[in-house]
Each structure stands twice: as C-alpha cells, then as structure tokens.
Coordinates of N, CA and C in Angstrom, one line a residue:
Chain W
D1 N 4.6 -45.1 -36.5 CA 6.0 -45.7 -36.1 C 6.7 -44.5 -38.3
S2 N 7.7 -43.9 -38.4 CA 7.4 -43.0 -39.7 C 8.7 -44.2 -40.1
G3 N 10.0 -44.4 -39.4 CA 10.4 -45.1 -40.4 C 11.8 -43.8 -40.1
V4 N 12.0 -43.2 -39.0 CA 13.0 -42.4 -39.1 C 13.9 -42.7 -37.6
T5 N 14.8 -43.0 -37.2 CA 15.0 -42.6 -36.6 C 16.3 -42.3 -36.1
Q6 N 15.7 -41.8 -34.2 CA 17.1 -40.8 -34.1 C 17.6 -41.3 -32.3
T7 N 19.5 -41.0 -32.6 CA 19.8 -41.5 -31.5 C 20.3 -40.2 -30.9
P8 N 20.5 -39.7 -29.0 CA 20.0 -41.0 -28.9 C 18.7 -40.1 -27.6
K9 N 17.9 -40.4 -27.3 CA 16.8 -40.3 -27.5 C 16.4 -39.0 -26.0
H10 N 17.0 -39.6 -24.9 CA 17.5 -38.4 -24.3 C 19.1 -37.7 -24.0
L11 N 19.4 -36.9 -23.4 CA 20.8 -36.5 -23.3 C 20.6 -35.2 -21.9
I12 N 21.5 -35.9 -21.7 CA 21.5 -34.3 -20.2 C 23.3 -34.2 -20.3
T13 N 23.2 -32.7 -20.2 CA 24.5 -32.5 -20.1 C 24.8 -30.7 -20.3
A14 N 26.0 -30.6 -20.2 CA 26.0 -29.1 -18.7 C 26.4 -28.0 -20.1
T15 N 26.4 -26.9 -19.3 CA 27.1 -25.6 -20.2 C 28.2 -26.0 -20.0
G16 N 28.1 -25.4 -22.2 CA 29.7 -25.1 -22.4 C 30.0 -26.9 -22.9
Q17 N 29.4 -27.7 -22.9 CA 29.3 -29.2 -23.3 C 29.5 -29.2 -25.0
R18 N 30.0 -30.1 -25.5 CA 29.3 -30.6 -27.0 C 29.0 -31.7 -27.2
V19 N 28.0 -31.5 -27.6 CA 26.9 -33.0 -28.1 C 26.8 -33.8 -29.7
T20 N 26.5 -34.5 -30.4 CA 25.8 -34.8 -31.6 C 24.1 -35.8 -31.2
L21 N 23.9 -35.3 -32.2 CA 22.9 -36.2 -32.4 C 22.8 -36.8 -33.6
R22 N 21.8 -37.9 -34.0 CA 22.0 -39.0 -34.8 C 20.5 -38.9 -35.5
C23 N 20.4 -39.1 -36.7 CA 19.3 -39.7 -37.6 C 19.1 -40.2 -38.7
S24 N 18.9 -41.4 -38.8 CA 18.7 -41.8 -39.7 C 17.5 -42.3 -41.2
P25 N 17.8 -41.6 -42.2 CA 16.0 -41.1 -42.7 C 15.2 -42.3 -43.1
R26 N 14.3 -43.0 -43.4 CA 13.3 -43.8 -43.8 C 14.4 -44.4 -44.6
S27 N 14.1 -45.6 -45.8 CA 14.7 -46.3 -46.4 C 14.7 -45.1 -48.3
G28 N 14.9 -45.1 -48.1 CA 15.2 -44.2 -49.6 C 15.3 -42.1 -49.6
D29 N 15.0 -42.5 -48.5 CA 14.9 -40.9 -48.4 C 16.0 -40.1 -48.2
L30 N 16.4 -38.9 -49.3 CA 17.2 -37.9 -49.9 C 17.5 -37.0 -49.1
S31 N 15.8 -36.5 -48.3 CA 16.8 -35.3 -47.9 C 15.7 -35.6 -46.6
V32 N 16.8 -34.6 -45.3 CA 16.5 -34.2 -43.4 C 17.0 -33.4 -43.7
Y33 N 15.9 -33.5 -42.4 CA 15.8 -32.1 -41.6 C 16.0 -31.6 -40.3
W34 N 16.1 -30.5 -40.2 CA 16.3 -31.2 -38.4 C 16.0 -29.9 -37.4
Y35 N 14.6 -29.9 -37.1 CA 13.7 -28.9 -36.3 C 14.2 -28.7 -34.6
Q36 N 14.1 -27.7 -33.6 CA 14.3 -27.3 -32.5 C 12.8 -27.3 -32.2
Q37 N 12.2 -27.8 -31.5 CA 10.9 -28.1 -30.5 C 11.4 -27.5 -28.7
S38 N 11.1 -26.2 -28.4 CA 11.1 -25.9 -27.1 C 10.3 -24.5 -26.5
L39 N 9.8 -24.5 -25.9 CA 7.6 -23.5 -24.5 C 8.5 -22.4 -25.1
D40 N 9.4 -21.7 -25.5 CA 9.4 -20.8 -26.2 C 9.9 -19.9 -27.3
Q41 N 10.0 -20.5 -27.9 CA 10.6 -21.2 -29.6 C 9.4 -21.6 -30.5
G42 N 8.8 -22.7 -29.5 CA 7.4 -23.3 -31.0 C 8.5 -24.6 -31.9
L43 N 8.5 -25.0 -32.5 CA 8.5 -25.7 -33.3 C 9.3 -24.9 -34.3
Q44 N 11.1 -25.0 -34.6 CA 11.6 -23.9 -35.5 C 12.4 -24.9 -36.9
F45 N 12.4 -24.6 -38.0 CA 13.3 -25.7 -38.7 C 15.1 -25.0 -38.6
L46 N 15.9 -26.0 -38.6 CA 17.2 -25.5 -38.5 C 18.2 -25.3 -39.7
I47 N 18.0 -26.8 -40.2 CA 18.8 -27.1 -41.4 C 18.4 -28.2 -41.8
Q48 N 18.5 -28.0 -43.9 CA 19.0 -29.6 -44.5 C 19.6 -29.6 -45.5
Y49 N 19.2 -30.6 -46.0 CA 20.3 -31.4 -46.3 C 19.6 -32.6 -47.6
Y50 N 20.7 -32.5 -48.1 CA 19.6 -33.3 -49.7 C 21.2 -33.9 -49.9
N51 N 21.0 -35.2 -50.1 CA 21.3 -36.0 -50.7 C 22.9 -35.6 -50.6
G52 N 23.5 -35.5 -49.0 CA 25.0 -34.9 -49.3 C 25.0 -33.7 -48.7
E53 N 24.2 -32.8 -50.0 CA 24.8 -31.3 -49.9 C 23.5 -30.4 -48.4
E54 N 23.8 -29.2 -48.3 CA 23.3 -28.2 -47.2 C 22.2 -27.3 -48.2
R55 N 21.0 -27.8 -48.6 CA 20.1 -27.5 -49.2 C 19.4 -26.1 -49.3
A56 N 18.8 -25.6 -47.5 CA 18.1 -24.9 -46.9 C 18.9 -24.7 -44.8
K57 N 18.9 -23.3 -44.9 CA 19.4 -22.8 -43.5 C 18.2 -22.4 -43.1
G58 N 17.6 -22.6 -41.7 CA 16.9 -21.6 -40.8 C 17.1 -21.1 -39.9
N59 N 17.0 -21.4 -38.5 CA 17.1 -20.3 -37.5 C 18.5 -21.2 -37.1
I60 N 19.5 -21.7 -37.7 CA 20.3 -22.5 -36.6 C 21.7 -21.9 -36.5
L61 N 21.7 -22.4 -35.7 CA 22.6 -21.3 -34.4 C 24.2 -21.2 -35.0
E62 N 25.7 -20.0 -34.8 CA 26.3 -21.0 -35.8 C 27.2 -21.7 -34.4
R63 N 26.6 -21.8 -33.7 CA 27.4 -22.4 -32.3 C 26.4 -24.4 -33.4
F64 N 25.3 -24.1 -33.8 CA 25.8 -25.5 -34.7 C 25.2 -25.8 -35.8
S65 N 26.3 -27.0 -35.8 CA 26.1 -28.0 -37.1 C 25.9 -28.8 -37.2
A66 N 25.5 -29.7 -39.2 CA 25.5 -30.7 -39.7 C 25.8 -31.1 -40.4
Q67 N 25.6 -32.3 -41.1 CA 26.3 -32.5 -41.8 C 25.1 -33.6 -42.6
Q68 N 25.1 -34.8 -44.0 CA 25.1 -35.9 -44.1 C 26.0 -36.5 -44.9
F69 N 26.3 -37.9 -44.4 CA 27.2 -39.2 -44.7 C 26.7 -39.3 -46.2
P70 N 27.3 -40.7 -46.2 CA 27.0 -40.8 -48.1 C 26.1 -41.8 -47.5
D71 N 26.3 -42.5 -46.5 CA 25.0 -43.8 -46.9 C 23.4 -42.2 -45.5
L72 N 23.4 -41.6 -46.3 CA 22.0 -40.3 -45.5 C 22.0 -40.1 -43.9
H73 N 22.5 -40.9 -42.9 CA 22.5 -40.5 -42.3 C 23.1 -39.0 -41.9
S74 N 22.7 -38.4 -40.5 CA 22.4 -37.6 -40.5 C 22.9 -37.2 -39.0
E75 N 24.1 -36.2 -39.3 CA 24.4 -35.4 -37.2 C 24.0 -34.2 -37.0
L76 N 23.6 -34.1 -35.8 CA 23.6 -32.3 -35.5 C 24.5 -32.2 -34.9
N77 N 25.0 -31.3 -34.7 CA 26.2 -31.1 -33.8 C 25.9 -29.7 -33.0
L78 N 25.9 -30.2 -32.1 CA 25.3 -28.4 -30.8 C 26.5 -28.3 -29.9
S79 N 27.0 -27.5 -30.0 CA 28.2 -26.9 -29.0 C 28.5 -26.3 -28.0
S80 N 29.2 -25.6 -26.8 CA 29.0 -24.8 -25.8 C 27.3 -24.3 -25.6
L81 N 26.9 -25.3 -25.4 CA 25.6 -26.0 -24.9 C 25.8 -24.6 -23.6
E82 N 24.2 -24.4 -23.4 CA 24.2 -22.6 -23.2 C 22.0 -23.5 -22.3
L83 N 21.1 -22.4 -21.2 CA 20.4 -23.2 -20.9 C 19.9 -23.8 -21.8
G84 N 18.9 -22.8 -22.5 CA 18.3 -22.1 -23.6 C 18.2 -22.7 -24.4
D85 N 19.8 -23.6 -25.2 CA 19.5 -24.9 -25.9 C 18.4 -26.2 -25.2
S86 N 18.3 -26.2 -24.3 CA 17.8 -27.0 -24.0 C 16.1 -27.0 -24.8
A87 N 16.0 -28.3 -25.4 CA 14.7 -28.5 -26.2 C 14.5 -30.5 -26.8
L88 N 13.4 -30.5 -27.4 CA 13.5 -31.6 -28.6 C 13.6 -30.9 -30.3
Y89 N 15.1 -31.6 -29.7 CA 15.5 -31.8 -31.5 C 15.2 -33.2 -32.3
F90 N 14.0 -32.7 -33.2 CA 13.5 -33.9 -34.4 C 14.6 -33.4 -35.6
C91 N 14.2 -35.0 -36.1 CA 15.1 -35.3 -37.9 C 13.7 -35.3 -38.5
A92 N 13.6 -34.7 -39.7 CA 13.0 -35.8 -40.4 C 12.7 -35.6 -41.7
S93 N 12.7 -36.7 -42.4 CA 13.3 -36.4 -44.1 C 12.2 -37.0 -45.2
S94 N 12.1 -36.8 -46.8 CA 11.2 -36.5 -47.1 C 12.3 -37.2 -48.6
P95 N 11.2 -37.6 -49.2 CA 11.2 -38.3 -50.6 C 12.6 -37.7 -51.2
S96 N 12.7 -37.1 -51.6 CA 13.7 -35.5 -52.6 C 14.0 -34.4 -52.4
G97 N 14.6 -33.2 -52.5 CA 14.5 -32.2 -52.0 C 13.4 -31.2 -52.0
S98 N 12.2 -32.0 -52.2 CA 10.4 -30.8 -52.2 C 10.3 -31.4 -50.2
S99 N 10.2 -30.2 -50.1 CA 9.0 -30.7 -48.1 C 8.0 -31.7 -48.7
Y100 N 7.6 -32.2 -49.6 CA 6.2 -32.9 -50.4 C 6.2 -34.2 -49.1
E101 N 5.7 -33.9 -48.0 CA 5.0 -34.4 -46.7 C 6.6 -35.5 -46.5
Q102 N 7.2 -34.7 -44.9 CA 8.4 -35.4 -44.2 C 7.4 -35.8 -43.4
Y103 N 8.3 -36.6 -42.6 CA 8.4 -37.9 -41.9 C 8.9 -37.8 -41.2
F104 N 8.6 -37.4 -39.5 CA 9.3 -37.4 -38.0 C 9.6 -38.2 -37.7
G105 N 11.3 -38.1 -37.5 CA 11.5 -39.2 -36.4 C 10.2 -38.4 -34.8
P106 N 11.4 -40.1 -34.1 CA 10.9 -39.9 -31.9 C 11.4 -38.6 -31.7
G107 N 12.7 -37.9 -31.9 CA 12.6 -36.7 -31.5 C 14.4 -37.0 -30.4
T108 N 15.3 -36.1 -30.1 CA 15.9 -36.3 -28.9 C 15.6 -35.3 -28.2
R109 N 15.6 -36.0 -27.0 CA 14.9 -34.8 -25.5 C 17.4 -33.5 -24.7
L110 N 17.0 -32.7 -24.8 CA 18.4 -32.8 -24.5 C 17.9 -31.4 -23.5
T111 N 18.3 -32.1 -22.8 CA 18.8 -31.5 -21.2 C 20.0 -30.5 -20.6
V112 N 20.0 -29.8 -21.0 CA 21.3 -28.8 -21.1 C 21.0 -28.0 -19.1
T113 N 22.0 -28.6 -18.1 CA 22.3 -28.4 -17.0 C 23.2 -27.4 -16.5
Chain T
E1 N 9.5 -12.0 -43.2 CA 9.9 -13.5 -43.0 C 8.7 -14.2 -42.5
L2 N 8.6 -15.0 -43.6 CA 6.2 -15.9 -43.5 C 6.2 -16.1 -42.0
K3 N 4.7 -16.0 -41.9 CA 4.4 -15.4 -40.8 C 3.7 -16.9 -40.6
V4 N 2.8 -17.6 -39.5 CA 1.9 -19.5 -39.8 C 1.2 -18.7 -37.7
E5 N -0.5 -18.2 -38.2 CA -1.2 -18.1 -36.7 C -2.2 -19.2 -37.2
Q6 N -1.8 -19.3 -35.9 CA -3.0 -20.8 -35.6 C -4.1 -19.9 -34.7
N7 N -5.2 -20.4 -34.8 CA -6.7 -19.9 -33.9 C -7.1 -20.7 -33.5
P8 N -8.3 -21.3 -32.9 CA -7.1 -20.7 -31.4 C -6.5 -21.5 -30.6
L9 N -5.3 -20.7 -29.2 CA -4.4 -21.2 -29.4 C -4.6 -23.2 -28.1
F10 N -5.6 -22.1 -27.8 CA -6.2 -23.7 -26.8 C -7.6 -24.0 -26.5
L11 N -8.2 -24.9 -26.5 CA -9.9 -24.8 -27.4 C -10.3 -26.2 -25.8
S12 N -10.6 -26.2 -25.3 CA -11.4 -26.9 -24.4 C -12.8 -27.5 -24.9
M13 N -12.8 -28.8 -25.1 CA -14.8 -28.9 -25.7 C -14.6 -30.4 -25.4
Q14 N -16.5 -30.6 -25.8 CA -16.8 -31.7 -24.8 C -16.7 -32.4 -26.6
E15 N -17.0 -34.3 -26.0 CA -17.4 -35.1 -26.9 C -18.7 -34.7 -27.4
G16 N -18.8 -35.1 -29.0 CA -19.6 -35.2 -29.6 C -19.7 -33.9 -30.5
K17 N -20.0 -33.0 -30.7 CA -19.1 -31.2 -30.7 C -18.4 -30.7 -31.8
N18 N -18.3 -30.2 -32.6 CA -18.0 -29.7 -34.0 C -17.4 -28.5 -33.3
Y19 N -16.2 -28.2 -33.6 CA -15.2 -27.0 -33.8 C -13.7 -27.3 -35.4
T20 N -14.0 -25.9 -35.7 CA -12.7 -25.3 -36.1 C -11.7 -25.0 -35.4
I21 N -10.4 -25.5 -36.4 CA -9.1 -24.4 -36.0 C -8.0 -23.6 -37.1
Y22 N -8.0 -22.7 -37.3 CA -8.0 -21.6 -38.6 C -6.2 -21.7 -38.2
C23 N -6.4 -21.8 -39.4 CA -4.3 -21.6 -39.9 C -4.4 -20.4 -41.4
N24 N -3.8 -19.3 -40.4 CA -3.5 -17.9 -42.0 C -2.0 -17.8 -41.3
Y25 N -1.6 -17.6 -42.6 CA 0.0 -17.6 -43.2 C -0.3 -16.3 -44.3
S26 N 1.4 -16.3 -43.9 CA 1.6 -14.9 -44.3 C 2.0 -15.0 -46.5
T27 N 2.7 -16.2 -46.1 CA 2.8 -16.6 -47.9 C 1.9 -16.5 -48.8
T28 N 2.6 -16.5 -50.4 CA 2.2 -17.1 -51.2 C 2.1 -18.9 -51.9
S29 N 2.6 -19.0 -50.8 CA 2.4 -20.9 -50.4 C 1.0 -21.5 -50.7
D30 N 1.1 -22.5 -52.5 CA 0.3 -23.1 -51.6 C -0.1 -24.5 -51.2
R31 N 0.9 -25.3 -50.6 CA 1.4 -26.0 -49.9 C 1.9 -25.8 -48.9
L32 N 0.4 -27.0 -47.9 CA -0.1 -26.4 -46.3 C 0.3 -27.9 -45.8
Y33 N -0.4 -28.4 -44.7 CA 0.1 -29.4 -44.0 C -0.1 -29.4 -42.2
W34 N -0.9 -30.1 -42.3 CA -1.6 -31.0 -40.8 C -0.2 -31.4 -39.9
Y35 N -0.2 -32.0 -38.9 CA 0.6 -32.4 -37.8 C -0.5 -32.7 -36.8
R36 N -0.1 -33.5 -36.1 CA -0.8 -34.1 -34.3 C 0.4 -34.8 -33.2
Q37 N 0.7 -33.8 -32.9 CA 1.6 -34.1 -31.7 C 1.1 -34.0 -30.2
D38 N 1.2 -36.0 -29.9 CA 0.7 -36.4 -28.6 C 2.1 -35.9 -27.5
P39 N 1.4 -35.6 -26.2 CA 2.7 -35.2 -25.5 C 3.9 -35.8 -25.6
G40 N 5.1 -35.3 -25.0 CA 5.7 -35.7 -25.4 C 6.6 -37.3 -27.1
K41 N 5.5 -37.0 -27.5 CA 5.7 -37.3 -28.8 C 6.0 -36.8 -30.0
S42 N 6.4 -37.4 -31.5 CA 6.8 -36.8 -32.4 C 5.4 -35.7 -33.5
L43 N 5.9 -35.6 -34.1 CA 4.8 -35.0 -35.1 C 4.3 -36.5 -35.9
E44 N 2.9 -36.1 -35.7 CA 2.6 -37.3 -36.8 C 1.5 -36.0 -37.9
S45 N 1.9 -36.9 -38.9 CA 1.2 -36.3 -40.5 C -0.6 -36.8 -40.8
L46 N -0.9 -35.5 -40.5 CA -2.5 -36.2 -40.7 C -2.9 -35.6 -42.2
F47 N -2.6 -34.2 -42.3 CA -2.8 -33.6 -44.0 C -1.7 -33.0 -45.2
V48 N -2.1 -33.6 -46.6 CA -0.9 -32.7 -47.1 C -1.9 -32.5 -48.1
L49 N -1.4 -30.7 -48.1 CA -3.3 -29.8 -48.9 C -1.7 -29.3 -49.8
L50 N -2.5 -29.4 -51.8 CA -1.4 -29.2 -52.5 C -1.8 -28.0 -52.8
S51 N -3.4 -27.7 -53.4 CA -3.2 -26.9 -54.3 C -4.2 -25.8 -53.5
N52 N -5.3 -24.7 -54.3 CA -6.5 -24.5 -53.8 C -7.4 -24.7 -53.7
G53 N -8.2 -25.1 -52.9 CA -9.7 -25.8 -52.9 C -9.7 -27.2 -52.7
A54 N -8.0 -27.4 -52.3 CA -8.0 -28.4 -51.3 C -9.3 -29.2 -50.4
V55 N -9.2 -30.4 -50.5 CA -9.2 -30.9 -49.3 C -9.8 -31.8 -49.1
K56 N -9.2 -32.3 -48.1 CA -9.4 -33.6 -47.2 C -9.6 -34.1 -46.3
Q57 N -10.7 -35.4 -45.3 CA -11.0 -35.5 -45.1 C -10.3 -37.3 -44.6
E58 N -10.0 -37.5 -42.6 CA -10.0 -38.8 -42.7 C -10.7 -39.0 -41.6
G59 N -11.3 -40.2 -41.6 CA -12.3 -40.0 -40.4 C -13.2 -39.1 -39.6
R60 N -12.9 -38.7 -38.2 CA -13.2 -37.1 -37.9 C -12.8 -35.8 -38.0
L61 N -11.8 -35.5 -39.0 CA -11.2 -34.7 -39.2 C -11.3 -34.0 -41.0
M62 N -11.2 -33.1 -40.8 CA -11.8 -32.7 -42.7 C -10.4 -31.1 -42.8
A63 N -9.6 -31.3 -43.5 CA -8.7 -29.7 -44.0 C -9.5 -29.4 -44.9
S64 N -9.4 -28.1 -45.3 CA -9.3 -27.0 -46.3 C -8.4 -26.4 -46.5
L65 N -8.1 -26.0 -47.8 CA -6.4 -24.7 -48.0 C -7.5 -23.8 -49.4
D66 N -7.4 -22.6 -49.0 CA -7.8 -21.1 -49.7 C -6.9 -20.1 -49.8
T67 N -6.0 -21.3 -51.0 CA -4.6 -20.1 -51.0 C -4.8 -18.4 -51.0
K68 N -5.7 -18.7 -52.0 CA -6.4 -17.0 -52.0 C -6.2 -15.7 -50.7
A69 N -7.5 -16.7 -50.0 CA -7.6 -16.2 -48.6 C -6.6 -16.5 -47.9
R70 N -5.6 -17.1 -47.7 CA -4.1 -17.6 -46.9 C -4.6 -18.0 -45.9
L71 N -5.6 -18.8 -46.2 CA -6.0 -20.0 -44.4 C -6.6 -21.3 -45.4
S72 N -6.4 -22.2 -44.6 CA -6.6 -23.6 -43.9 C -7.2 -23.5 -42.5
T73 N -8.3 -24.4 -42.5 CA -9.0 -25.1 -41.7 C -9.2 -26.5 -41.3
L74 N -9.3 -27.2 -39.7 CA -9.3 -28.0 -39.8 C -10.8 -28.2 -39.0
H75 N -11.1 -29.2 -39.5 CA -12.2 -29.0 -38.5 C -12.9 -30.5 -38.5
I76 N -13.4 -30.4 -36.8 CA -13.0 -32.5 -35.9 C -15.2 -31.6 -36.0
T77 N -14.8 -33.2 -36.4 CA -17.1 -32.9 -36.5 C -17.2 -34.9 -35.4
A78 N -18.4 -34.3 -34.8 CA -17.9 -34.7 -33.2 C -17.2 -35.5 -32.4
A79 N -16.6 -34.9 -31.7 CA -15.2 -34.9 -31.4 C -15.3 -36.3 -30.0
V80 N -14.7 -36.5 -30.3 CA -14.1 -38.3 -29.5 C -12.9 -37.9 -28.6
H81 N -12.9 -38.1 -27.4 CA -11.3 -38.5 -26.1 C -9.6 -38.7 -27.1
D82 N -10.3 -39.3 -28.3 CA -9.3 -39.8 -28.9 C -8.9 -39.2 -29.8
L83 N -9.6 -37.5 -30.1 CA -8.6 -36.6 -30.6 C -8.0 -36.1 -30.0
S84 N -7.8 -35.6 -28.6 CA -7.3 -34.9 -28.3 C -4.9 -35.2 -28.2
A85 N -4.7 -33.7 -29.0 CA -3.6 -33.2 -28.7 C -3.3 -31.9 -29.4
T86 N -1.7 -32.0 -29.6 CA -2.0 -30.5 -29.8 C -1.7 -30.6 -31.9
Y87 N -1.9 -29.5 -32.5 CA -2.7 -29.7 -34.4 C -2.3 -28.8 -34.9
F88 N -0.8 -29.3 -35.2 CA -0.1 -27.7 -35.8 C -0.4 -27.9 -37.6
C89 N 0.4 -26.0 -38.0 CA -0.4 -26.3 -39.4 C 1.0 -25.8 -39.3
A90 N 1.7 -26.0 -40.8 CA 3.2 -25.3 -41.0 C 3.0 -25.3 -42.6
V91 N 3.4 -24.5 -43.6 CA 3.8 -23.8 -44.8 C 5.0 -24.3 -45.1
D92 N 5.3 -24.5 -46.2 CA 6.2 -24.5 -47.5 C 7.3 -23.6 -48.2
E93 N 7.6 -22.0 -47.7 CA 7.4 -20.9 -47.8 C 7.3 -21.6 -49.5
R94 N 9.0 -21.7 -50.1 CA 8.5 -21.8 -51.9 C 8.1 -22.8 -52.3
G95 N 7.2 -23.9 -51.5 CA 6.9 -24.7 -52.7 C 7.2 -25.6 -53.1
G96 N 8.8 -26.0 -52.9 CA 9.8 -26.8 -53.0 C 10.9 -27.4 -52.2
G97 N 10.5 -27.0 -51.0 CA 11.0 -28.2 -50.0 C 11.9 -27.0 -49.8
A98 N 13.1 -26.1 -50.5 CA 13.6 -24.8 -50.0 C 13.8 -24.3 -48.9
D99 N 12.7 -24.1 -48.3 CA 13.2 -24.0 -45.9 C 12.7 -24.3 -45.2
G100 N 12.8 -25.7 -45.6 CA 11.5 -26.5 -44.5 C 10.4 -25.6 -43.9
L101 N 10.5 -26.2 -43.4 CA 8.0 -25.6 -43.0 C 8.5 -25.0 -41.8
T102 N 7.1 -24.2 -41.6 CA 7.1 -22.7 -40.8 C 6.6 -23.4 -39.8
F103 N 5.6 -23.6 -39.1 CA 5.6 -24.0 -37.9 C 4.2 -22.7 -37.4
G104 N 3.2 -23.2 -37.5 CA 2.3 -22.0 -36.5 C 2.5 -22.8 -34.7
K105 N 2.0 -21.8 -34.4 CA 2.2 -22.5 -31.8 C 1.2 -24.0 -32.2
G106 N 0.7 -24.2 -33.0 CA -0.1 -25.1 -32.2 C -1.9 -24.8 -31.5
T107 N -2.3 -25.7 -31.8 CA -3.4 -24.8 -30.9 C -3.7 -27.0 -29.9
H108 N -4.0 -27.0 -28.5 CA -3.7 -27.5 -27.7 C -5.3 -27.3 -27.8
L109 N -5.3 -29.1 -27.8 CA -7.0 -29.7 -28.2 C -7.2 -31.0 -26.8
I110 N -8.0 -30.5 -25.6 CA -8.1 -31.3 -25.0 C -9.9 -31.3 -25.2
I111 N -10.9 -32.6 -25.2 CA -11.5 -32.9 -25.9 C -12.4 -34.2 -24.3
Q112 N -13.7 -33.3 -23.9 CA -14.2 -34.2 -22.6 C -14.8 -34.6 -22.6
P113 N -15.4 -35.7 -22.3 CA -16.5 -36.3 -21.5 C -18.1 -35.7 -21.9

C-alpha cells in the first residue's frame, strides 16, 4: 500500500457524460500527478499539480481538467467522454515538486460504453 | 520528443535462469525509474537511479544506469515465478519533476516453473 488513495475503484458511464476522479496523496506529499494507462497508448503522463498550482502538462486532452485543493487532494474531471477514454487512471504523489520517486495509487478503472 | 524504448516487450523464461531487460531513452536526463505492475494492479516502485553508474540491487533484481549511453538495464538473477509481472522503465525528462514521467511500453515477463 503506497498511501495514495483513489476513488472510485471502478466507474462505468456512457459516451458524452462527465465524471470526476478523486485522489488523496500520501500524508505530507505536495505534488500530485495524473496518468492514463490504456492498451493503445500505454502509460501517459497527463498533468501535475504542486501545492495547489499546476506545474506541468503532458498529453492531457482539452476535455479533461484537474485541480488540487487546499487540503492537497486532487480531482481529475473528464467530460464529453468517448469510448477511447476507457482506461486505468492513476494518481501518484511525491514529497516535493521533483519527481524523485512517485508513489502510485491503486487506480480508477473507467469504462465508457 | 522524449522516447523511452524497452526490449524485449515480452519475455518467457524458466525459473532459475538469468536475463536482462534493456531500457534506452533519448534525453540527457540522469534520473531513471523502474516500476513493477501486476495484472490489474498499481505500479510499485522498484528502483530510482539518480546518476551515471548507479547500481541498485534488491533480491534477485539489479538495475544499473549508464547516462552516457542513455541505457538502463534490469537484470534478473535465478528467476522465480513470483517475479512474473510487467516491468516499466521511466524517465524524468528534465530531472526536476517538471514534466512527469515518460514510460516505456513495458516488458511482460512470464517465469515458468
């Protein structure tokens, strides 16, 4: 157990809908990262937040957005969902803005039907 | 664009044998990470290699980093069934967590009795 929690574990929704994935980092970690894992694209970095501020962007679609709250938990919002958005979404955290060892949560499996 | 290439992508081997997984990357980063993933599970951090010539060992796994060759290896000694998993290498492009991690496609390792 890495200490990173993610909810929900599984999510099934229809195309065109919007969902929110939640992540709580390890105690004391300021940085949160979101990754998407799919068979087509592999593991892709989406976005990073550090102490409430966006720090880096990866291959995140415009339909997706994220934020980090004052208590450091983070939410990833996915809208206008498409079949191709079906994937495992991982959140990771690290102690500082550096990615010196990231600890991954259990993931949220999203299925879009 | 940063590229991280692993080979082989699939490896079936017998218990007791030795083998090496290779990870080539295209950036000048001196930080490289190895993760393990069991089917349907999260990523578990195995090694963080922070400098040229770094070598780390844990049980039957040993990882090394040659930043000049932009190559890392994960060596498996006297493999046992419990090491069956998918192994990913990842690179932090700018070495400071500015971009998240770029992952290879993973090496799916099956160890047969």
